[in-house]
């Protein structure tokens, strides 16, 4: 009796867990809710494989149940052995051919999708955007080579268009994973460059993660992709190109912050232009959705980050305590007013409550 109760209990638990976890799909982070071409292709493949597995499961279970019932030991027939079928050619052929057919059904669209996703035929054509992506422990740099724009952590793209990414790493292997738009691609150190493309259907802020264990802060290596209309994208490029790195901020504290920043931080960071340093280019820092890819964009968080980056992202390259908290507060004032473009700020971010 207890055994049965136990089984029911675990069955119930698994059922409840399945329902609960099925609700975990975030609109802008889920491969199950595709918002871009690559993700849609990958979901189709997943559905085909699941359908095949369910088909095989049902057939096997049906045969299993049939045999259990049909050949059950009956009273008075305890020692009767059913007719043996080993070496039956017809059966052997059937259960060899069926899996081959199933594998073909799976293999053909998989190979097609693999070639489709690796297609680079339009790269380099007039008007086609290519962005250089460099992964670093633990942040992402995006350089728009044609436009002389460098930015980090937040990648702007136009919707409805293929945007190519040329990807590499400056240190160890990372992996660029944007589940709701395009799947995943490794970034390698050295000469080996990988290319993938993004094609977002709708405007939105999509979340990406590093998907390759790359060090103690691997799980904190997040980024955002902000897809906007073509017009807004053009506007963003204009705004970014016109950034004056030396522009004087309005408030006195921000001005002091600018000086502190120039003296202490500029050897690694940059503001505007296309320069790629040891640290992120902070051109549009004030427009960012997150600080360091993970923190809410409040001044308090930024001061914490500037003074104790090691506590927030262990193992990262930013030196710790090079400025006092008071100085960091001024630098924060300076950085947070670096709002050079309002493009993308009204783009819906689903599941803000996460
Ligand atoms: Cu970079 Cu994990």
mmCIF file of C-alpha atoms and ligand atoms in Angstrom, residues 135-140 169 171-176 187 209-215 217-222, ligand 1:
data_model
loop_
_atom_site.group_PDB
_atom_site.id
_atom_site.type_symbol
_atom_site.label_atom_id
_atom_site.label_comp_id
_atom_site.label_asym_id
_atom_site.label_seq_id
_atom_site.Cartn_x
_atom_site.Cartn_y
_atom_site.Cartn_z
ATOM 1 C CA UNK A 135 34.076 38.197 -26.050
ATOM 2 C CA UNK A 136 36.130 39.042 -22.963
ATOM 3 C CA UNK A 137 36.159 37.805 -19.397
ATOM 4 C CA UNK A 138 33.286 38.799 -18.665
ATOM 5 C CA UNK A 139 31.829 41.268 -21.123
ATOM 6 C CA UNK A 140 31.014 41.672 -24.785
ATOM 7 C CA UNK A 169 37.454 36.066 -28.144
ATOM 8 C CA UNK A 171 41.052 35.421 -23.922
ATOM 9 C CA UNK A 172 39.336 32.054 -23.473
ATOM 10 C CA UNK A 173 36.498 30.322 -25.316
ATOM 11 C CA UNK A 174 33.092 31.906 -24.725
ATOM 12 C CA UNK A 175 29.807 31.277 -26.448
ATOM 13 C CA UNK A 176 27.340 33.863 -27.713
ATOM 14 C CA UNK A 187 33.884 32.620 -29.823
ATOM 15 C CA UNK A 209 24.119 34.703 -22.055
ATOM 16 C CA UNK A 210 27.593 33.319 -22.363
ATOM 17 C CA UNK A 211 27.098 29.590 -22.810
ATOM 18 C CA UNK A 212 30.628 28.277 -22.342
ATOM 19 C CA UNK A 213 32.189 27.898 -18.905
ATOM 20 C CA UNK A 214 34.832 30.630 -19.051
ATOM 21 C CA UNK A 215 35.785 31.371 -15.458
ATOM 22 C CA UNK A 217 31.947 34.903 -13.459
ATOM 23 C CA UNK A 218 30.777 32.896 -16.456
ATOM 24 C CA UNK A 219 27.179 32.932 -15.233
ATOM 25 C CA UNK A 220 27.280 36.733 -14.988
ATOM 26 C CA UNK A 221 28.399 37.301 -18.565
ATOM 27 C CA UNK A 222 25.061 38.541 -19.865
HETATM 28 CU CU1 LIG B 1 32.104 33.785 -21.120
HETATM 29 CU CU2 LIG B 1 31.079 31.972 -20.023
#
